[in-house]
Short mmCIF file of C-alpha atoms and ligand atoms in Angstrom, two decimals:
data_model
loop_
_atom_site.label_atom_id
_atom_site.label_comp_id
_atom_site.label_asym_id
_atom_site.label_seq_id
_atom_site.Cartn_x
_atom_site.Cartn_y
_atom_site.Cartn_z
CA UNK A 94 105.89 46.30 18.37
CA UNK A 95 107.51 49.12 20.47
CA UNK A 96 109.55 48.18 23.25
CA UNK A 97 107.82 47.91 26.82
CA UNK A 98 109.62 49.42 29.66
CA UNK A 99 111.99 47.52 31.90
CA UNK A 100 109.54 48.52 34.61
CA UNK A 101 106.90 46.80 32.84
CA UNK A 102 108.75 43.94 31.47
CA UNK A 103 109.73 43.14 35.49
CA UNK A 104 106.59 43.93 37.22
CA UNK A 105 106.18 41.41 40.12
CA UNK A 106 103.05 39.96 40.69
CA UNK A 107 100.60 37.97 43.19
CA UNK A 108 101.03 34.63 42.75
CA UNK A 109 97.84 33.82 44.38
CA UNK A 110 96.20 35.19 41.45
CA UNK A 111 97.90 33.93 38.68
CA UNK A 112 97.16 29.97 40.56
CA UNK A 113 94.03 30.76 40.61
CA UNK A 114 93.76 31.59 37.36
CA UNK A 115 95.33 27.91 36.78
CA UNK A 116 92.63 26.13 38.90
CA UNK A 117 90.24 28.10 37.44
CA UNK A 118 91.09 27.10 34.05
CA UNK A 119 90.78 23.36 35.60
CA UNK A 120 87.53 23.41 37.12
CA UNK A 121 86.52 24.65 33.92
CA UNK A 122 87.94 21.74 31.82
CA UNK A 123 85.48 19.33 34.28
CA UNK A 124 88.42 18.35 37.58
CA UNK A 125 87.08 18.62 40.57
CA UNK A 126 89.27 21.17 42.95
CA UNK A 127 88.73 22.05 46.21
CA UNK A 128 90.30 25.50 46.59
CA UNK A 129 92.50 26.60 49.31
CA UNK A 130 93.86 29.30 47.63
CA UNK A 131 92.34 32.84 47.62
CA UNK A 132 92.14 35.17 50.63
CA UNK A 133 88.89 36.12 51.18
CA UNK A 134 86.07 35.51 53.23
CA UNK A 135 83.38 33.15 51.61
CA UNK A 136 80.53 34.68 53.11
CA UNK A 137 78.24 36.98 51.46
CA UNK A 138 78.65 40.77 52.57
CA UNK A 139 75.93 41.39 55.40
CA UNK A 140 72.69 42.38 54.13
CA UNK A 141 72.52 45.91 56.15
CA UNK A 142 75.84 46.85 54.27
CA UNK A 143 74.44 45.65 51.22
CA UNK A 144 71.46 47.98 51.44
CA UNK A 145 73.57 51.01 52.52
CA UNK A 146 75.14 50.31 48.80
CA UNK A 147 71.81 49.68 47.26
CA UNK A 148 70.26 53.14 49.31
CA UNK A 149 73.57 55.28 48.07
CA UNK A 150 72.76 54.31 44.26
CA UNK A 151 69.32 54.90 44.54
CA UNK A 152 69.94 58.09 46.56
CA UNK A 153 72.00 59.36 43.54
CA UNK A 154 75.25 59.16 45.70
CA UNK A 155 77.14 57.65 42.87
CA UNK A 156 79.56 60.64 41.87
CA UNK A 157 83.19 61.53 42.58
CA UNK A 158 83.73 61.87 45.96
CA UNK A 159 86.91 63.83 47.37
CA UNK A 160 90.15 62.09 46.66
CA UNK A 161 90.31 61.61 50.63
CA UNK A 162 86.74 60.13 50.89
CA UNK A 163 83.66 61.02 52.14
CA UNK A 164 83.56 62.99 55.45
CA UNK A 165 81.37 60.35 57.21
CA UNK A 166 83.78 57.56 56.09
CA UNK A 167 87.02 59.51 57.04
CA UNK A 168 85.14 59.85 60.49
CA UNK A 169 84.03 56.60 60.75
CA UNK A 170 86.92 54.96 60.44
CA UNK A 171 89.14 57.44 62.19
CA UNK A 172 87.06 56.27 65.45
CA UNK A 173 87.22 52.51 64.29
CA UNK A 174 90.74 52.40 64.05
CA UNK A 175 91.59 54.80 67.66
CA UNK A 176 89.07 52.39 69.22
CA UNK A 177 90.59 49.05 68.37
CA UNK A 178 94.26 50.62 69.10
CA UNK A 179 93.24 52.84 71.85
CA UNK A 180 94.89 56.28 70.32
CA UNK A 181 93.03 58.87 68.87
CA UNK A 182 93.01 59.49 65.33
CA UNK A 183 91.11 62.19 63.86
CA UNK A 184 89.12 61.94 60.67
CA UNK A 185 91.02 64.46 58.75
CA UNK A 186 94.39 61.86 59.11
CA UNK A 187 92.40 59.28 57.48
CA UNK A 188 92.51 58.43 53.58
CA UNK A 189 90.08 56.48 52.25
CA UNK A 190 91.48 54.12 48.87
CA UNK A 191 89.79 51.38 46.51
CA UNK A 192 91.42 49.13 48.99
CA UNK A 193 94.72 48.14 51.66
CA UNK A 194 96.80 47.24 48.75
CA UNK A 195 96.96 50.80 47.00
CA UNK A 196 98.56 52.39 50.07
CA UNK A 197 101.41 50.29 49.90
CA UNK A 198 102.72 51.53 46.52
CA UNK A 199 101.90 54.73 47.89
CA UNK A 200 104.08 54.54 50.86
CA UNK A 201 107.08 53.08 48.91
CA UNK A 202 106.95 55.90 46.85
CA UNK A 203 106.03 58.91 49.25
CA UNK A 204 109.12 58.06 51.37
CA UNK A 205 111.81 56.25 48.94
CA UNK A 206 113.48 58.02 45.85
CA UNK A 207 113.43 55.95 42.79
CA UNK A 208 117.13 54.66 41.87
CA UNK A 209 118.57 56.63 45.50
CA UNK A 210 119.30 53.17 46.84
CA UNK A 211 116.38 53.94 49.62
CA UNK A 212 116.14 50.63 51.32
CA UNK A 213 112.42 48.69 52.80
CA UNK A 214 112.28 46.56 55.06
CA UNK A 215 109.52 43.54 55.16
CA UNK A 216 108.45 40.16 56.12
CA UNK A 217 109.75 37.27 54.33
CA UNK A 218 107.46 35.24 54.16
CA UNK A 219 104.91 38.04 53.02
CA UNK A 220 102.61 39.18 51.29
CA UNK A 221 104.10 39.57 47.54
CA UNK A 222 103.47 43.13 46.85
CA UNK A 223 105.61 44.36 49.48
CA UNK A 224 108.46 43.77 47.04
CA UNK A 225 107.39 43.99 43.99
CA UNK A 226 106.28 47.73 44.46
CA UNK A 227 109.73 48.24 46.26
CA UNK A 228 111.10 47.14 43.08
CA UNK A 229 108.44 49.15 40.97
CA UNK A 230 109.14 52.16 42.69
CA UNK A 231 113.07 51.92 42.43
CA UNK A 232 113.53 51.10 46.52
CA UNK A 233 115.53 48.15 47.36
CA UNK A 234 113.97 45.76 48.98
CA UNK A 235 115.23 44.10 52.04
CA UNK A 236 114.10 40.97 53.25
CA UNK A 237 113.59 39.76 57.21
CA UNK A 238 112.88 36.19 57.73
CA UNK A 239 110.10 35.26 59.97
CA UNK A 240 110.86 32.02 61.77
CA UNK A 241 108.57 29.38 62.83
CA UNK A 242 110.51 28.77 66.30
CA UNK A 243 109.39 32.22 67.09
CA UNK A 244 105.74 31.59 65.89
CA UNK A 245 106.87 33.93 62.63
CA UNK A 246 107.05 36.67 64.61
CA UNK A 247 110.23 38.71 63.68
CA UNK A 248 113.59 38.54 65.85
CA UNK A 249 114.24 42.45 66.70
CA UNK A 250 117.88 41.69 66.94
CA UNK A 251 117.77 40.42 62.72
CA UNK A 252 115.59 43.57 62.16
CA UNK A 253 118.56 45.58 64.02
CA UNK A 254 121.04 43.71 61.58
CA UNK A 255 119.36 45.01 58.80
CA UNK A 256 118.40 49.03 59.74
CA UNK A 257 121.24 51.31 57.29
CA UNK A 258 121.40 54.73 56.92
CA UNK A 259 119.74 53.91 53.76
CA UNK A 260 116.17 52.17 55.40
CA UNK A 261 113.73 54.61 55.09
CA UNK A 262 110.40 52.01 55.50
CA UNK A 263 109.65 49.35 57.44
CA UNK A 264 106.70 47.22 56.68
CA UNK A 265 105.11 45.26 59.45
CA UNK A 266 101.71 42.91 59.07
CA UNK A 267 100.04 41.30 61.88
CA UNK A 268 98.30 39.19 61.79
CA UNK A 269 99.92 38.20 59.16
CA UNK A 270 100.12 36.28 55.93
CA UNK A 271 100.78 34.39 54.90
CA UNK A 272 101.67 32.59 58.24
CA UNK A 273 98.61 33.50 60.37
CA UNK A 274 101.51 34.85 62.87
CA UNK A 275 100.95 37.72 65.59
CA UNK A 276 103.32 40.27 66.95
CA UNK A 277 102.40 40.41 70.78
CA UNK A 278 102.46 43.80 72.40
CA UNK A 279 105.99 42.17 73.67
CA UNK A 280 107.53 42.04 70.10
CA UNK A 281 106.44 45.80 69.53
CA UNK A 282 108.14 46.41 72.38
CA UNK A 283 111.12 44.67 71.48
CA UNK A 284 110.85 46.60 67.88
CA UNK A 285 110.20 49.92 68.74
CA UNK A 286 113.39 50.10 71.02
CA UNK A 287 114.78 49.62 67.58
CA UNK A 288 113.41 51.64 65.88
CA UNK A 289 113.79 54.95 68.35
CA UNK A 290 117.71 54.33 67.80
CA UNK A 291 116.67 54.92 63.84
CA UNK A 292 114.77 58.29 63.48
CA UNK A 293 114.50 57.63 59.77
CA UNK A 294 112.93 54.60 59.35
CA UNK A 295 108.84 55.01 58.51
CA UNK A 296 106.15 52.19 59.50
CA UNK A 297 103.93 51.00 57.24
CA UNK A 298 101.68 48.55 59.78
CA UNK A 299 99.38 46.16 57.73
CA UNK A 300 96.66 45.44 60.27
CA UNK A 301 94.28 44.94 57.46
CA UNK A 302 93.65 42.05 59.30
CA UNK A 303 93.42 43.59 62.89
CA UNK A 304 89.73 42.78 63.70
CA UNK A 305 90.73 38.71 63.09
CA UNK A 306 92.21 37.62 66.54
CA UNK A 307 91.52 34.87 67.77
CA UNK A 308 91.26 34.71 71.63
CA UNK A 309 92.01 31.07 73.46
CA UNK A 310 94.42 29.55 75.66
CA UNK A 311 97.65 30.92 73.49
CA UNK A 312 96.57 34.19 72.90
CA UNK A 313 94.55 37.34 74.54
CA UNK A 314 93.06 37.71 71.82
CA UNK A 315 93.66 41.55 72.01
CA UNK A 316 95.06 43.34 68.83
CA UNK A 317 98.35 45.54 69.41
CA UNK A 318 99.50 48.28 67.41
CA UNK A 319 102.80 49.89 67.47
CA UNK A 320 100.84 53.11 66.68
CA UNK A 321 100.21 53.06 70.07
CA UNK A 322 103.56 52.44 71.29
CA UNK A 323 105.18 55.48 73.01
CA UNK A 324 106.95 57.58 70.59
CA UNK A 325 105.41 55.73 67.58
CA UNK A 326 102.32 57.25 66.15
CA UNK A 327 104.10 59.67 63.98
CA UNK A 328 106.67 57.75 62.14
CA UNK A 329 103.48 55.17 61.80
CA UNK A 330 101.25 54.61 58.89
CA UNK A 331 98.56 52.25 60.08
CA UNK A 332 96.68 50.44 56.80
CA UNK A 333 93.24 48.83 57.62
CA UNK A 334 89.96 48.07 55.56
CA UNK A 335 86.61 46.60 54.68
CA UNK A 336 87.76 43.54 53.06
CA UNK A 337 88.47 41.04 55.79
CA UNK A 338 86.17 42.00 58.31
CA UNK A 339 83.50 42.32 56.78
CA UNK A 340 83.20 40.22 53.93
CA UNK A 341 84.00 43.35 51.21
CA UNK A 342 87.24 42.53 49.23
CA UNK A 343 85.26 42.95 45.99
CA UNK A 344 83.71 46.21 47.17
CA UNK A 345 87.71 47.70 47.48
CA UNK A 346 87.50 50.07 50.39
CA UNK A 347 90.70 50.77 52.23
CA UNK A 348 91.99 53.27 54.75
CA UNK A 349 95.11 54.27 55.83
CA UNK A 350 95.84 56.98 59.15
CA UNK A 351 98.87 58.91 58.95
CA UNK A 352 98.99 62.81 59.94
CA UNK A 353 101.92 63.89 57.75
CA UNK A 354 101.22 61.79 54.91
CA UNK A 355 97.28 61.71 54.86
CA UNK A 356 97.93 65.10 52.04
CA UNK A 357 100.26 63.03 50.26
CA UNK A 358 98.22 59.87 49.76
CA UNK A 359 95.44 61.78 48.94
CA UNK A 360 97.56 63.75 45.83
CA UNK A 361 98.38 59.99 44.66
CA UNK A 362 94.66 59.15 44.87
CA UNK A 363 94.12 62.17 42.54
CA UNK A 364 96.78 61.07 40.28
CA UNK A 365 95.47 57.50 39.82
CA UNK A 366 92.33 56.29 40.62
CA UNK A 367 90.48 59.87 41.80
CA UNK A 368 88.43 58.37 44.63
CA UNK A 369 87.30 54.84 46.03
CA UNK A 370 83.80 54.29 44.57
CA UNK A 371 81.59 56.16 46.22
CA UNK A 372 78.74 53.18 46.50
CA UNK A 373 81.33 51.44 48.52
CA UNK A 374 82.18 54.03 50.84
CA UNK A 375 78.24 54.48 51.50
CA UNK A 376 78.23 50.59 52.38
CA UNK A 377 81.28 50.97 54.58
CA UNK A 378 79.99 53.96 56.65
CA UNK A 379 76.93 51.37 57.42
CA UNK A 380 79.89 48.15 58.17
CA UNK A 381 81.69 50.45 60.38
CA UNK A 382 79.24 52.19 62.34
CA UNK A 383 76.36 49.70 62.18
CA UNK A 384 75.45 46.30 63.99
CA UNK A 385 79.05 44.12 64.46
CA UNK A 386 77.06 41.20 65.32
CA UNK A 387 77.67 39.73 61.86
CA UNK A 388 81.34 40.38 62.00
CA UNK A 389 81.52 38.93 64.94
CA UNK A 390 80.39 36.01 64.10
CA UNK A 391 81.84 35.69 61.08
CA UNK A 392 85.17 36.14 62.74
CA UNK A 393 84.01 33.40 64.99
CA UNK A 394 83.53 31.02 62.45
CA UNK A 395 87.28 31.56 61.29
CA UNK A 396 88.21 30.61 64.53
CA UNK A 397 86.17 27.30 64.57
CA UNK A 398 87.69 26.53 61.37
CA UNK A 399 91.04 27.57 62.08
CA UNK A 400 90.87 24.93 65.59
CA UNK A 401 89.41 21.94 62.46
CA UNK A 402 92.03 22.69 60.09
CA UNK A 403 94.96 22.65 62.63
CA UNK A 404 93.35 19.19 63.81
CA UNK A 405 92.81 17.68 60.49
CA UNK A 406 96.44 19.00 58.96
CA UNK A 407 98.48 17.50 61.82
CA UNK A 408 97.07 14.17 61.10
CA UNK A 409 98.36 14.13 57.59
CA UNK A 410 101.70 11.94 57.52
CA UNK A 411 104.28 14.61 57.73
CA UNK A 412 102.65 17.45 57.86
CA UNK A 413 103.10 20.12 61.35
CA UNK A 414 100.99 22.80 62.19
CA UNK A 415 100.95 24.96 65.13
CA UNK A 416 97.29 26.96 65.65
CA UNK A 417 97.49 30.38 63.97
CA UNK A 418 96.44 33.47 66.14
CA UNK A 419 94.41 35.38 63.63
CA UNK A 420 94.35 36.05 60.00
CA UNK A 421 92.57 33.03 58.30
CA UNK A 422 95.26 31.43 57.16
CA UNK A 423 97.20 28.21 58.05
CA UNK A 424 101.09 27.56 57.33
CA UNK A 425 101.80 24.30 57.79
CA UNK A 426 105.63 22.81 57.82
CA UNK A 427 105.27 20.07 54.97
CA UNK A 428 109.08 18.75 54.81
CA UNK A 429 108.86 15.50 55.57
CA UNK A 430 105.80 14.88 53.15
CA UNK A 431 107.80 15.86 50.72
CA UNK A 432 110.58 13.71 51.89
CA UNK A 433 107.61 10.94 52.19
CA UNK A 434 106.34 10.95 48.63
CA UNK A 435 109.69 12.69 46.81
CA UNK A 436 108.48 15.88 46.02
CA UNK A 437 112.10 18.18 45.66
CA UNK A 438 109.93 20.79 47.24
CA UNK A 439 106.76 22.35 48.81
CA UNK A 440 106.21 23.84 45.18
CA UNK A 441 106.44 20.42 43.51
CA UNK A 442 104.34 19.17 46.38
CA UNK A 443 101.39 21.72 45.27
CA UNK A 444 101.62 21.25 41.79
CA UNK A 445 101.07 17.60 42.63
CA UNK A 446 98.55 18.23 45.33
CA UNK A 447 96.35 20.36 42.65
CA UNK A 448 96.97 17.54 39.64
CA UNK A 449 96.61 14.32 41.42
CA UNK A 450 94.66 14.79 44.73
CA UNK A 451 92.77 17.84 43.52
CA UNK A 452 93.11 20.32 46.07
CA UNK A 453 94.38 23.72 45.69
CA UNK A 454 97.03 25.66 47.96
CA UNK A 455 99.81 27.99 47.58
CA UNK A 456 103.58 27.07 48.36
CA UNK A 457 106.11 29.20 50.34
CA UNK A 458 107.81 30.23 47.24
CA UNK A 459 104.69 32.64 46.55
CA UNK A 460 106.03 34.70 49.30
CA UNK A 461 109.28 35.29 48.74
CA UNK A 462 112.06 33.13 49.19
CA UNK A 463 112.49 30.44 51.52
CA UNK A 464 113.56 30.63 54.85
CA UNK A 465 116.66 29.22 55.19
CA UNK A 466 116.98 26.37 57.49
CA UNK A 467 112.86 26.52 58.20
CA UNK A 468 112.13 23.70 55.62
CA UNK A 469 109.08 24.04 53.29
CA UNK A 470 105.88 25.13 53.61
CA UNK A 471 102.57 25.71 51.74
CA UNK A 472 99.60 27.75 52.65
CA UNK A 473 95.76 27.30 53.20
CA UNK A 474 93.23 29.69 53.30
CA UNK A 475 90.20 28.35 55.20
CA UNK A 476 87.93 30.87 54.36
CA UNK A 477 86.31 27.76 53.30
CA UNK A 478 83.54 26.00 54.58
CA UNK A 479 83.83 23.01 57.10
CA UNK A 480 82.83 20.37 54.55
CA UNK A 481 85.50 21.96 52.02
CA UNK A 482 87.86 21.87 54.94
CA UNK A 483 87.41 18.16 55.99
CA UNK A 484 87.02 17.10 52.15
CA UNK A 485 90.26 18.77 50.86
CA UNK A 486 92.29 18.03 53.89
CA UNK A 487 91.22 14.31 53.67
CA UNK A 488 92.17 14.12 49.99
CA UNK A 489 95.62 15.46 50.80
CA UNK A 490 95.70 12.74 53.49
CA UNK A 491 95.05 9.73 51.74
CA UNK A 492 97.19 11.37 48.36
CA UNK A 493 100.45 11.02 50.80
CA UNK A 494 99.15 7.69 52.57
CA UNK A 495 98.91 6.43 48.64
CA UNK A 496 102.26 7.51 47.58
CA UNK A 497 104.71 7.27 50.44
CA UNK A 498 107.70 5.32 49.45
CA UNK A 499 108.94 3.01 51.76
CA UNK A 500 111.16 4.03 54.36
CA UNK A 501 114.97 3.52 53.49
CA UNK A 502 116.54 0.04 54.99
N1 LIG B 68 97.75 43.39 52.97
C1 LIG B 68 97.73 42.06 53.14
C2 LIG B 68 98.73 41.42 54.05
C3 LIG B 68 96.78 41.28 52.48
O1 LIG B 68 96.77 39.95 52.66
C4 LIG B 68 95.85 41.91 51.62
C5 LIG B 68 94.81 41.13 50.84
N2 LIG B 68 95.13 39.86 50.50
C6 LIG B 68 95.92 43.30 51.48
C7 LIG B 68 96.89 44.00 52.17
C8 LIG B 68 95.02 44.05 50.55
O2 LIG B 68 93.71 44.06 50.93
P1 LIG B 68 92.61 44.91 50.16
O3 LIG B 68 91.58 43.96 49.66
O4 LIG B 68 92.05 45.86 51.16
O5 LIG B 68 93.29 45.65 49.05
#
């Protein structure tokens, strides 16, 4: 066979796709798993969205669109995005892709040179493809731990550490994942004094989970953008979506708002996948200007779950979780179960958590290494109902209760 290239042969990948792929192969054989794995919300997309898709097929709106998007969706989110951040974005900044996750390759590789030694920054933990399009594209990657004494929010005098004459990107996400962590108008703050000493350093913010906030007594519940800090906007590219919010990652509708490189993505759009289907881009018109009642309570039901997991987790022998402020994800520190029932690690832990209690989750190593001197760690997703909740996290329980060894004498 001829030889694949070394890009190829080293592509990086999404772990939480190739577990599933695992568990999936296991419910098929007849075990019973309860999943905790994927990121996406288990309920149906609304029905008014649904019908805007249905409408645009019937309507014959089922073409190309412009590699950009649609007018109305460009508009519609433009005034989605400058309401939730309070800045004003105008349509013609926005680019509309089959998802978030393109725009991130696109970035690398709009402001890096492939082999130049162009450094990005990002969140370790985070989400995988941060690095393995760094890598892709020829950028170096350069990792900034996210520490759970400072609620995984990033310390701006580490990110300072790490700025060269080299950094050319620097990839925030909050909320984020995989910890569920926030960066409070306070840590912008703290960040964009940073940054203004670096004129060269781009933003890539990943708010594509910016409308999942969860308001109680730790947090506002207000999203911040640095977009909107002073001096910010232009060096920012701010990634958001459909997916999350409202119940559309299958439907793949992203959009990212940058002024400068709005042309750019849009060439890359024409040089890969033309345009985001234009069904999809009907149905998000209707998510983003329509009713939000559904969203809203959709997002409301995260936060229910999110207060029932945090309960439920703590109360597993040595297991800690603090309450995540959005996302829908929970990060709990698992190193003294491990210690409890010998697992080496939080990966040995999961691999024995799917096998012998039958519950599905993802371990730290899935995004990136591990923080050094922050233990181990594995991560739920509870987009999952209540009952899956209590179920799974009650089969973890009594899996650790069954196989503690006895404490040392
Ligand atoms: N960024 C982050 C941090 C994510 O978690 C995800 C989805 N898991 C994406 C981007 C991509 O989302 P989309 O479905 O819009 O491509």
């Amino acid at each position: 066979m001829p030889a694949l290239s070394k890009r190829a042969a080293s592509l990086g990948t999404e772990n939480a796709f190739v577990v599933l792929a695992e568990v999936n192969a296991l419910i098929r054989s007849g075990k019973d798993v309860i999943s905790f794995c994927i990121g996406q919300p288990d309920f149906p997309t609304p029905t008014h969205i649904q019908d805007a898709a249905v409408a645009a097929i019937r309507g014959g709106k089922h073409g190309y669109t412009p590699s950009a998007g649609i007018d109305e969706l460009r508009a519609a989110a433009a005034a989605s995005m400058s309401k939730l951040r309070g800045i004003d974005i105008a349509p013609d900044e926005v680019v509309v892709g089959a998802g978030a996750k393109p725009f991130i390759a696109y970035a690398i590789a709009s402001v890096t040179d492939y082999g130049a030694g162009d450094e990005v920054i990002f969140p370790v933990p985070g989400f995988p493809i941060y690095e393995s399009q760094c890598l892709a594209n020829g950028a170096v990657p350069v990792g900034l731990p996210l520490r759970e004494s400072r609620k995984f929010a990033l310390d701006p005098d580490e990110l300072a550490s790490r700025i060269t004459p080299k950094t050319r990107l620097l990839i925030l996400n909050t909320p984020h994942n995989p910890t569920g962590g926030l960066l409070t108008g306070q840590d912008l703050q703290a960040i964009a004094e940073v940054l203004r000493r670096h004129e060269q350093v781009w933003v890539y913010a990943d708010e594509i989970y910016s409308k999942l906030v969860y308001r109680d007594e730790n947090s506002s519940g207000e999203f911040t953008s640095i977009a909107a800090l002073p001096g910010m906007r232009e060096r920012t590219i701010i990634s958001d979506g459909a997916s999350k919010t409202y119940a559309m990652t299958g439907w793949r509708i992203g959009f990212t708002a940058n002024k400068a490189l709005a042309p750019v993505f849009t060439r890359w759009i024409t040089n890969t996948e033309s345009c985001a289907t234009q069904i999809s881009q009907w149905a998000a018109v209707q998510a983003l200007n329509g009713p939000q009642d559904e969203a809203d309570a959709m997002r409301e039901r995260f936060r229910s779950r999110r207060d029932l997991i945090v309960r439920l987790l703590n109360a597993v022998p040595g297991f800690r979780c603090a309450a995540p402020g959005g996302a829908f994800y929970a990060w709990p520190n698992v190193t003294e179960a491990c210690a409890r029932i010998g697992a080496a690690d939080s990966e040995e832990l999961r691999r024995r958590l799917l096998h012998e209690a039958g519950v599905a989750v993802l371990a730290d190593i899935h995004f990136g290494p591990r923080v050094q001197g922050d233990g181990q760690h594995i991560r739920f997703s509870y987009a999952a109902s209540e009952t899956a909740i209590e179920a799974g996290v009650g089969r973890i329980a009594d899996f650790i209760k069954r196989n503690s060894r006895k404490p040392q004498t």
